[in-house]
XYZ file of C-alpha atoms in Angstrom:
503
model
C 0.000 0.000 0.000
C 0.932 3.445 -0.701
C 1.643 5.941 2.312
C -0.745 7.882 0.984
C -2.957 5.453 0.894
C -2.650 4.325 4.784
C -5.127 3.170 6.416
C -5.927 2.930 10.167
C -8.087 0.099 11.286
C -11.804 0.435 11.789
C -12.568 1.961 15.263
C -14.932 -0.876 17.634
C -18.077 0.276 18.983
C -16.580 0.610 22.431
C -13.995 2.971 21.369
C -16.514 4.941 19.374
C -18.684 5.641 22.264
C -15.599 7.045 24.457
C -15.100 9.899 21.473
C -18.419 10.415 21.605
C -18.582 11.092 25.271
C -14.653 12.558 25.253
C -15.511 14.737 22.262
C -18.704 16.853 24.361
C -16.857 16.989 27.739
C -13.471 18.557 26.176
C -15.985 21.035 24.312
C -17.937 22.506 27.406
C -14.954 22.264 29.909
C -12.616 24.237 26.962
C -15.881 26.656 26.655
C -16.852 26.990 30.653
C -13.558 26.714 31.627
C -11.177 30.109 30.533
C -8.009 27.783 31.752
C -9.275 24.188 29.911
C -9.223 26.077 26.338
C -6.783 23.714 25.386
C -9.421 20.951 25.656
C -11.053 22.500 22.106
C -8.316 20.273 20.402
C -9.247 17.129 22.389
C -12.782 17.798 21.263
C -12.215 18.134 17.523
C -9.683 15.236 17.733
C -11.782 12.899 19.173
C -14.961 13.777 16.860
C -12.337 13.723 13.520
C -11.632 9.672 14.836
C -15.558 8.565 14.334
C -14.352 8.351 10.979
C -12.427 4.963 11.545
C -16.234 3.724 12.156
C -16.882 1.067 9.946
C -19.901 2.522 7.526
C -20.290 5.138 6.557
C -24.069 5.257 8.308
C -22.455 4.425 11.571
C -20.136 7.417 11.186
C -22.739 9.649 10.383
C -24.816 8.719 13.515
C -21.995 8.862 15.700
C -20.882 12.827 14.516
C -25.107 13.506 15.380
C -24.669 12.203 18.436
C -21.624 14.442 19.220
C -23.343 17.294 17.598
C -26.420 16.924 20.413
C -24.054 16.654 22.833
C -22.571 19.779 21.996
C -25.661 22.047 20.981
C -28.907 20.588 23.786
C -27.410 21.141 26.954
C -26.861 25.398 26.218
C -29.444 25.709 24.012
C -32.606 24.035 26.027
C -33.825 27.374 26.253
C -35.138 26.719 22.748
C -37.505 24.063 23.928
C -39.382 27.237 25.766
C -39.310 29.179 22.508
C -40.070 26.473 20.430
C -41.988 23.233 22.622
C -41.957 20.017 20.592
C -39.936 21.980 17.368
C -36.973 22.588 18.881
C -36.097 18.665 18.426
C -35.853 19.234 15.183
C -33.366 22.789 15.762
C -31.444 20.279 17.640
C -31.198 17.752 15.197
C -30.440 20.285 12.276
C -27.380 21.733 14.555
C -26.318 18.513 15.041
C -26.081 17.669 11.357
C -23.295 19.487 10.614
C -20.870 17.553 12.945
C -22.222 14.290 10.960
C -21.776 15.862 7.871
C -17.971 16.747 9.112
C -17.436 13.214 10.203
C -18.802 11.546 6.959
C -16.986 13.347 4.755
C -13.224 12.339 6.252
C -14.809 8.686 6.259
C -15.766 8.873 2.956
C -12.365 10.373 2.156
C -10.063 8.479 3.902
C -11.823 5.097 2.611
C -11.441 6.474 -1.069
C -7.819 8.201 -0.509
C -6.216 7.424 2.357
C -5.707 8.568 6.234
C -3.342 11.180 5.648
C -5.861 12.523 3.159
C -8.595 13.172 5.549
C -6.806 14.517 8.086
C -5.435 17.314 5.660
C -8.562 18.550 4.689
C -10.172 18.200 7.813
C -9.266 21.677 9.005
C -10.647 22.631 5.656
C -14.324 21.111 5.805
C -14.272 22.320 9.472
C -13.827 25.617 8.365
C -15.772 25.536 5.637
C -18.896 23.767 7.349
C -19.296 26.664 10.403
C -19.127 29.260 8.089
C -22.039 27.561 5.840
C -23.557 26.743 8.893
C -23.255 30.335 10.997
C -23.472 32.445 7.710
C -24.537 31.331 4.327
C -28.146 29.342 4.429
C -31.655 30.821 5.984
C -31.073 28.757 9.135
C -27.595 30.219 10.329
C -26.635 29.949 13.725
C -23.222 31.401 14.961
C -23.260 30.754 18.055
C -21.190 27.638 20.212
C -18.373 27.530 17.272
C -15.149 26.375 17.785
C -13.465 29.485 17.565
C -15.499 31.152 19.941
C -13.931 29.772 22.956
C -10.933 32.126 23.045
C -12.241 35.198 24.313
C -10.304 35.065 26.631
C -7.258 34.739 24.892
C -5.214 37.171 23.242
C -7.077 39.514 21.466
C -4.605 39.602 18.291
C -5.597 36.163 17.866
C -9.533 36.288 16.870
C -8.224 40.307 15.586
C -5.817 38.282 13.050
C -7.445 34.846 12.620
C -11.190 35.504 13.288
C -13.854 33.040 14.604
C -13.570 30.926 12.103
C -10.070 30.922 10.698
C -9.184 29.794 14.775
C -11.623 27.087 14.401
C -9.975 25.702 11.561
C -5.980 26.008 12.503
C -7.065 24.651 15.793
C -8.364 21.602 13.562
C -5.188 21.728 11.884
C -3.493 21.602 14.932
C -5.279 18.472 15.983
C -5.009 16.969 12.819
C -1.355 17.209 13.065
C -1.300 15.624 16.512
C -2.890 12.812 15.679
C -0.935 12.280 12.485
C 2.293 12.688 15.177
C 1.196 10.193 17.587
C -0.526 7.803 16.371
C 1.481 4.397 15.845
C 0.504 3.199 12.319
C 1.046 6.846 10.966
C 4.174 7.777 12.862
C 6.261 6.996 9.785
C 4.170 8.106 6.661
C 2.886 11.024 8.502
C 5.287 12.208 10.217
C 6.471 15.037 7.705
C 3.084 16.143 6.923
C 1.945 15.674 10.816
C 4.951 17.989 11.599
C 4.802 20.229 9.654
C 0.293 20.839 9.760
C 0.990 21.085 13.550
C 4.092 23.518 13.320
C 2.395 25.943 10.650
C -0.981 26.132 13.073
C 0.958 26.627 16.308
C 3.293 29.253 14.786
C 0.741 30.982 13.329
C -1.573 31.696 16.670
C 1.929 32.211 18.880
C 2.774 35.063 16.304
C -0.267 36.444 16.463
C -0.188 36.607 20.208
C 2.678 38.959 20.022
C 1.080 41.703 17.230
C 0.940 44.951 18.550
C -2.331 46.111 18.067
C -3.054 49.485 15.995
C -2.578 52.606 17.946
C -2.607 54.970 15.618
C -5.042 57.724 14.736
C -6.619 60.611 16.797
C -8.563 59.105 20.068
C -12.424 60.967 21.305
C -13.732 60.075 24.542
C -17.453 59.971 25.006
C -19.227 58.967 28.649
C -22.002 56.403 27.759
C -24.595 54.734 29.629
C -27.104 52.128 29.211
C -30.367 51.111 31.281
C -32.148 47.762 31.066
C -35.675 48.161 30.365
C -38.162 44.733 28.957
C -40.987 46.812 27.029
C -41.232 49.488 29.485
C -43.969 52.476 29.191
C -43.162 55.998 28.400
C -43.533 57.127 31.628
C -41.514 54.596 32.541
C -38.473 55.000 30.215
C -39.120 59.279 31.831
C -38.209 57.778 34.889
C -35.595 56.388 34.296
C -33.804 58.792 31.924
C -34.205 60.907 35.118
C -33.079 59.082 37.652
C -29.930 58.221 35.254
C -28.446 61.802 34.459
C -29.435 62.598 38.743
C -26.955 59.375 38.982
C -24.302 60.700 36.573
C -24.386 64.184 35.450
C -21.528 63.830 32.498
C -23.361 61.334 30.899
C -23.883 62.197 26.846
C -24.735 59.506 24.964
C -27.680 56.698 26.549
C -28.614 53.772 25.059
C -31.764 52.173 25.241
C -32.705 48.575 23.814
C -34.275 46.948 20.911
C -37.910 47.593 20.494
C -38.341 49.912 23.640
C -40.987 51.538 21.593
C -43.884 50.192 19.643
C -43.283 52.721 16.569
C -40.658 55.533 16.276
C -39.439 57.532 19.519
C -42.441 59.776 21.190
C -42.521 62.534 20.985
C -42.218 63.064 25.176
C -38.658 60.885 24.527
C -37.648 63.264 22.152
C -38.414 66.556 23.840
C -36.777 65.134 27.235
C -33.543 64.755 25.059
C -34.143 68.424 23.723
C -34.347 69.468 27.772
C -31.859 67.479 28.866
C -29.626 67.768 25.640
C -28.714 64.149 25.550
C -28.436 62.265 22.507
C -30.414 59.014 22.889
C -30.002 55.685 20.998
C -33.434 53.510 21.076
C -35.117 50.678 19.529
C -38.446 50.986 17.838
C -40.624 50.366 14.746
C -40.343 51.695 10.963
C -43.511 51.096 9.476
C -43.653 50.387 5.779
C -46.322 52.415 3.773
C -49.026 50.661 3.104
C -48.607 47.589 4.693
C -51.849 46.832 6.264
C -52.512 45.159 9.539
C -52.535 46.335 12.685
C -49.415 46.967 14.494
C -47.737 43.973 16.803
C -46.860 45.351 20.700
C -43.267 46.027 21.207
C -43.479 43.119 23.988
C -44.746 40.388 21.612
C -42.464 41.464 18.679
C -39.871 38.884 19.764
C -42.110 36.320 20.160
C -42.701 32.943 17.558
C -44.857 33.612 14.587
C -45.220 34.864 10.875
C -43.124 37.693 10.386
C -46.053 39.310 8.305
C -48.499 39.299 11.317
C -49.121 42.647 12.455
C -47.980 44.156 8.805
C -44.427 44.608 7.400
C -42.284 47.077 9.125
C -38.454 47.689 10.102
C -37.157 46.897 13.579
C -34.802 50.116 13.542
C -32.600 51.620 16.302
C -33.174 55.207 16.552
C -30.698 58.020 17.339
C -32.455 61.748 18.710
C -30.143 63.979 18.702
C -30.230 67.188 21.788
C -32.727 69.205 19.148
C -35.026 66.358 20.176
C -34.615 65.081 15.922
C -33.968 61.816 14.816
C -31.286 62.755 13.157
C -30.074 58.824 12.096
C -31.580 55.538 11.727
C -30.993 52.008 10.705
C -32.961 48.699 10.336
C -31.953 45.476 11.656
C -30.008 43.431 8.658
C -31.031 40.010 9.885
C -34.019 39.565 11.844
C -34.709 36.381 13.727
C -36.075 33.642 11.493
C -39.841 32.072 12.597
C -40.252 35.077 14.735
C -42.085 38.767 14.251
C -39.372 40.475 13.561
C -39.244 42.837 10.583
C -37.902 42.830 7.221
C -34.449 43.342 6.427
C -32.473 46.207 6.244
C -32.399 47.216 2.894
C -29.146 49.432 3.437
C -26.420 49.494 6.082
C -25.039 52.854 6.885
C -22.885 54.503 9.681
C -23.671 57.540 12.405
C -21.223 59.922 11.878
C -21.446 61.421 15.150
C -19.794 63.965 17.252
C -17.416 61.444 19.081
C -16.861 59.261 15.614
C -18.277 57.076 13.388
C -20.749 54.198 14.922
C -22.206 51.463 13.275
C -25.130 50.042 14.783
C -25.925 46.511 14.938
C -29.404 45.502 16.370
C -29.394 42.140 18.478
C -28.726 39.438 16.421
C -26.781 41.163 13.926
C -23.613 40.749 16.350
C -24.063 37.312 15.652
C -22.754 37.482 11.829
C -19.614 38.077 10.344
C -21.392 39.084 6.976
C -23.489 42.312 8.591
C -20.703 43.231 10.810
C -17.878 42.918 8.464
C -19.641 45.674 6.643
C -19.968 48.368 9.431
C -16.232 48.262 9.567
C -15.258 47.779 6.161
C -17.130 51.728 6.078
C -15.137 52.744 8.420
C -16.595 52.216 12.158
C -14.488 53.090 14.996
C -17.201 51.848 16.986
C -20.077 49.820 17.577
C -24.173 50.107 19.357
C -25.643 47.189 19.879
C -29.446 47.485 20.921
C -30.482 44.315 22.109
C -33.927 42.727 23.141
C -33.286 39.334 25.239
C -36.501 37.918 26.778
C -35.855 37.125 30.395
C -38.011 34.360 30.251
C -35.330 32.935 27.636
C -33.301 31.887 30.376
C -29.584 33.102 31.432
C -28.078 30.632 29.003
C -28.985 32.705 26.503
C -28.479 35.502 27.301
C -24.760 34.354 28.397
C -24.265 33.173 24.681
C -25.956 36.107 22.642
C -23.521 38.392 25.272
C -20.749 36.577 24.101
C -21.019 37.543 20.634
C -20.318 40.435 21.580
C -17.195 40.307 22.975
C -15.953 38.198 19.820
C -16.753 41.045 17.892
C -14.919 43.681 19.629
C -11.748 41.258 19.927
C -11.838 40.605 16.102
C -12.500 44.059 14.809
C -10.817 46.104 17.417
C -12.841 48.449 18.320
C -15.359 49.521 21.321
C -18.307 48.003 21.636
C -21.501 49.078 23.606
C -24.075 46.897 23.847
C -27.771 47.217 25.667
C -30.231 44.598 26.710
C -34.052 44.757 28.002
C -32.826 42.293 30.522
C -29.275 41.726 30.752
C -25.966 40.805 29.888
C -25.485 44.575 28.666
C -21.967 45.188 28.116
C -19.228 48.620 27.359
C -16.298 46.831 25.973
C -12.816 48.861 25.209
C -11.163 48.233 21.601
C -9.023 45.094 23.705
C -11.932 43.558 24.567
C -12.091 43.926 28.298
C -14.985 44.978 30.439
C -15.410 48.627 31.378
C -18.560 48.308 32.435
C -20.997 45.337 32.780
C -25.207 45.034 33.487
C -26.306 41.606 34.679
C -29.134 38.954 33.786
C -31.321 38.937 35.373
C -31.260 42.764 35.472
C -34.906 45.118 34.969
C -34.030 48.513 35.438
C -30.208 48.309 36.197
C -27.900 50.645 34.472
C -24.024 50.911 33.330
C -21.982 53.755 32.788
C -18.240 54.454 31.385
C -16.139 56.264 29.015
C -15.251 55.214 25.494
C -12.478 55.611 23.298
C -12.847 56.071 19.796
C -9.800 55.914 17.422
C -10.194 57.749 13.798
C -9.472 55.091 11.632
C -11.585 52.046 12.815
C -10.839 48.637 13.252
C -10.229 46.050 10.823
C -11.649 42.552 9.323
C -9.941 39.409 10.349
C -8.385 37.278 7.595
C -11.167 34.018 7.474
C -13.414 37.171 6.246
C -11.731 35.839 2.604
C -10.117 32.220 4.234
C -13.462 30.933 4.957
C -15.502 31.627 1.811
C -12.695 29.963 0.087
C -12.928 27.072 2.453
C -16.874 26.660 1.889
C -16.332 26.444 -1.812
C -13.150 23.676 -1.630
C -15.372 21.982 0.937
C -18.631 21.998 -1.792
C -16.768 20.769 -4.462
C -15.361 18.129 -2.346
C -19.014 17.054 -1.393
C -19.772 17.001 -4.434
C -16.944 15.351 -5.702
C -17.818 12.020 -3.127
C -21.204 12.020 -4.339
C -20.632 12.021 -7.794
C -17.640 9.081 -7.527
C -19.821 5.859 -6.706
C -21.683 7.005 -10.503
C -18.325 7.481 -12.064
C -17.200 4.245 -10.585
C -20.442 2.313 -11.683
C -19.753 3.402 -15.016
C -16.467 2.195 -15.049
C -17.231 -0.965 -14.308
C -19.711 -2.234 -17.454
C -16.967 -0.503 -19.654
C -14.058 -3.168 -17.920
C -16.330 -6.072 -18.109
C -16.891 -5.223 -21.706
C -13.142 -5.514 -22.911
C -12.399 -8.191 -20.522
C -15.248 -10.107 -22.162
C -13.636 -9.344 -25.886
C -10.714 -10.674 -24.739
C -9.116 -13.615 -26.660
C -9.176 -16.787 -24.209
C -6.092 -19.133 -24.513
C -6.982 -22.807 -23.976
C-alpha cells in the first residue's frame, strides 16, 4: 500500500462511544472553563476519529450524536421558545458535525488517512461558516473558535472566529498524524509540519501589537435595562440616570423599547436634557396593512407578516429632540415577528466618531458586521432585546457575541439589553462596564475611546468563503464518484469479455 494510501483500522463500537462522550466533555470544559481552552483540540480530535467507524451510516450517527451533545445542553432554552420543534433545531445543529465526520470517512476510505486529516481543518472551516453564515437557518453561536475570548485579542483580531476554528483543527489533525502508531512513519512530515504551521501561526499572532494609531475621542455612555417598558416609565428612568451621573452624553436604550418611532415626550426630554439618545423601535412600511404587533410580543414565535411589514430600527435623537439617524436590523430572527431586512447598512457619523449600529442578532454574523467596519466604524451600538423568560443561558451566549466582535474588529463596543448581559467593551476587549441577567431597570456607565481610523476585518473574512467552496466541491466530488465508478465498471467487463481466451 501506498503511504498515501494508509489506512488505520476500523474503530470498535466501544472505542466509538468514548469519542463520543470525550468529544462533548473537552468542548464545554474548553468553553466553561477560561483555563481548559486547550481541551477544544481534544474535542475536535476525538470527533475527527468517528471516521475509523466502519460505515459510513455508523459514522454519520456517531458525529449527530456528538453534535447533540454539543448544541442541547446550552441551548434548552429553545424548547421554551419552540416546545416540541426545537427537536428538530437540535437535530439540524447537530447535522453538521455528521456531515464533518462523513466526509473524512468517505475520504479516507477512497484516498487514504493522511488525506482526511489534511482537509479536515478545511471542511471544518468551511462547514461553520455555511452553517453560521450562508443558508436561511444560520446559527453562529457555540463555534469552535469562539472559545478564546479570553485569549489574546490579536488572535480572533488576526485569525477571526472561524479561521481559529480551523488552525485549531489543523493543529489536531497534526497531533494525531504525530502520535498515532501506524502513521508515525508516513505522517510524520506532513503531521509535523500541519501542527508547526498552526501553532506558529496563533503564537505570532499573540505577540502583534495592536493598531494605535489615529486621533482618540472620549465619550461617557450609559445604558439602562428596560423589557418593554412604558413611556412614563423609560421618563423615569432617563431621570433618575443623568441625577446618577451628570456627564453622561450619549444613553442607550434597547431593541424595540418603543412600539413605533421615539415619542414625541422621549424626544423633547432629550431636547431638555440635551442628551443624545439611541433607542429601539418600529419603521412602518407604507401601506402595509394590519394592525401593528406590541413592542413586547415582537420577539415572540410567529409569521413575520403578522401585524404588517415594518423595520425593527434603532433610533438616534439627537439634543434638538430630531432623529437625526436611523438604521434597520439586517437580519431579523427567522420564525419570529421580527421585521424585514435592512435594505441598506449605513454609519452615524457622530460627534465622538463614526458608529455602526448593529441591532441584536446582527452581532451574531460576520457578513453584517464585516460591513460596518469595512465603512469605516471606529465603533459599535448594539441594541439588544433578550426575553428574560429565555433563560440566562442565553443571554450568556448572545452576550458573548459580543465580545468576539470587539476582539476581532478592534474596536469599542456598547451593547444594551431589556434584561441583561449589557456590556461597554474597550477596543481590547475587556470589560469597562458590565449590566447583569437577570437585570430590569439596572444601568451601566463608562467612558469610550474612539480611534479615527476604525478597526479592521480578520483574515477568514476571505479564508473561509474559500474554504466553503473547496469543501462543496469536495461534497460534491464524493457524491458524484460511486456514478463514475459504476460506469467504469460495465466498460471493464466489456473488454475483458472481448478478450481472446487461450486454452
Amino acid at each position: 500500500m501506498e503511504r498515501s494510501a494508509l489506512r488505520l483500522g476500523s474503530l470498535s463500537w466501544t472505542a466509538a462511544g468514548a469519542c463520543v462522550v470525550a468529544s462533548v466533555l473537552c468542548f464545554h470544559g474548553a468553553f466553561q472553563v477560561s483555563w481548559a481552552t486547550v481541551l477544544i483540540i481534544g474535542y475536535l480530535g476525538f470527533l475527527m476519529e468517528l471516521r475509523r467507524l466502519p460505515t459510513p451510516r455508523s459514522a454519520f450517527y456517531a458525529g449527530l450524536l456528538v453534535g447533540l451533545g454539543i448544541y442541547v445542553p446550552p441551548m434548552a432554552f429553545l424548547g421554551s421558545v419552540f416546545g416540541p420543534a426545537a427537536v428538530v433545531l437540535w437535530g439540524i445543529l447537530a447535522l453538521f458535525h455528521a456531515v464533518f465526520v462523513l466526509v473524512l470517512h468517505r475520504v479516507e476510505t477512497l484516498a487514504g488517512t493522511a488525506w482526511a486529516l489534511g482537509l479536515a481543518p478545511v471542511v471544518w472551516c468551511g462547514l461553520e461558516y455555511f452553517r453560521s453564515e450562508v443558508w436561511w437557518l444560520r446559527f453562529a453561536w457555540l463555534t469552535a473558535g469562539s472559545v478564546f475570548v479570553d485569549a489574546p485579542r490579536s488572535w480572533l483580531g488576526t485569525f477571526g472566529v472561524y479561521g481559529l476554528g480551523g488552525l485549531v483543527t489543523a493543529m489536531a489533525s497534526g497531533l494525531w498524524m504525530l502520535f498515532r502508531p501506524p502513521l508515525r512513519r508516513s505522517g510524520l512530515w506532513i503531521g509535523s509540519a500541519v501542527t508547526v504551521a498552526a501553532v506558529a501561526s496563533i503564537a505570532i499572532a499573540g505577540f502583534r501589537s495592536p493598531n494605535r494609531e489615529g486621533m482618540e475621542r472620549r465619550v461617557r455612555v450609559a445604558g439602562i435595562q428596560l423589557e418593554s417598558p412604558g413611556v412614563p416609565e423609560v421618563l423615569v428612568a432617563l431621570d433618575g440616570l443623568v441625577r446618577s451621573d451628570a456627564g453622561v452624553e450619549l444613553i442607550q436604550l434597547s431593541e424595540y423599547t418603543f412600539e413605533a418611532e421615539v415619542p414625541t415626550a422621549i424626544r423633547s426630554w432629550c431636547r431638555q436634557h440635551r442628551r443624545w439618545l439611541v433607542a429601539g423601535g418600529r419603521e412602518e412600511i407604507p401601506g402595509n396593512g394590519g394592525s401593528p404587533v406590541p413592542a413586547g410580543a415582537a420577539l415572540q414565535v410567529g409569521s413575520a407578516q403578522e401585524g404588517g411589514r415594518f423595520f425593527n430600527t434603532a433610533f438616534v435623537v439627537d439634543p434638538n429632540g430630531d432623529v437625526c439617524f436611523q438604521q434597520a436590523k439586517s437580519r431579523p430572527i427567522q420564525f419570529f415577528r421580527d421585521g424585514e431586512p435592512a435594505p441598506t447598512q449605513r454609519l452615524w457619523d457622530s460627534p465622538w466618531g463614526k458608529w455602526g449600529v448593529a441591532i441584536c442578532y446582527d452581532a451574531s454574523y460576520r457578513r453584517v458586521m464585516d460591513v460596518l467596519v469595512r465603512l469605516g466604524a471606529e465603533g459599535l451600538l448594539i441594541p439588544t432585546m433578550d426575553l428574560e423568560t429565555w433563560g440566562g443561558t442565553e443571554h450568556e451566549l448572545n452576550a458573548r457575541m459580543a465580545r468576539i466582535r470587539a476582539l476581532e474588529y478592534g474596536v469599542p463596543v456598547f451593547r444594551v439589553a431589556s434584561s441583561g448581559v449589557s456590556l461597554i467593551l474597550d477596543r481590547e476587549g475587556r470589560t469597562l462596564a458590565s449590566a447583569p441577567f437577570p437585570g430590569p431597570g439596572a444601568t451601566l456607565v463608562s467612558s469610550v475611546a474612539l480611534r479615527t481610523g476604525g478597526g479592521s476585518v480578520p483574515w477568514d473574512a476571505v479564508v473561509a468563503p474559500i474554504c466553503l467552496v473547496l469543501t462543496g466541491l469536495l461534497i460534491v466530488g464524493l457524491l458524484v464518484q460511486p456514478f463514475l465508478k459504476a460506469r467504469r465498471v460495465p466498460s471493464t467487463l466489456a473488454t475483458d469479455s472481448q478478450s481472446p481466451t487461450v486454452s
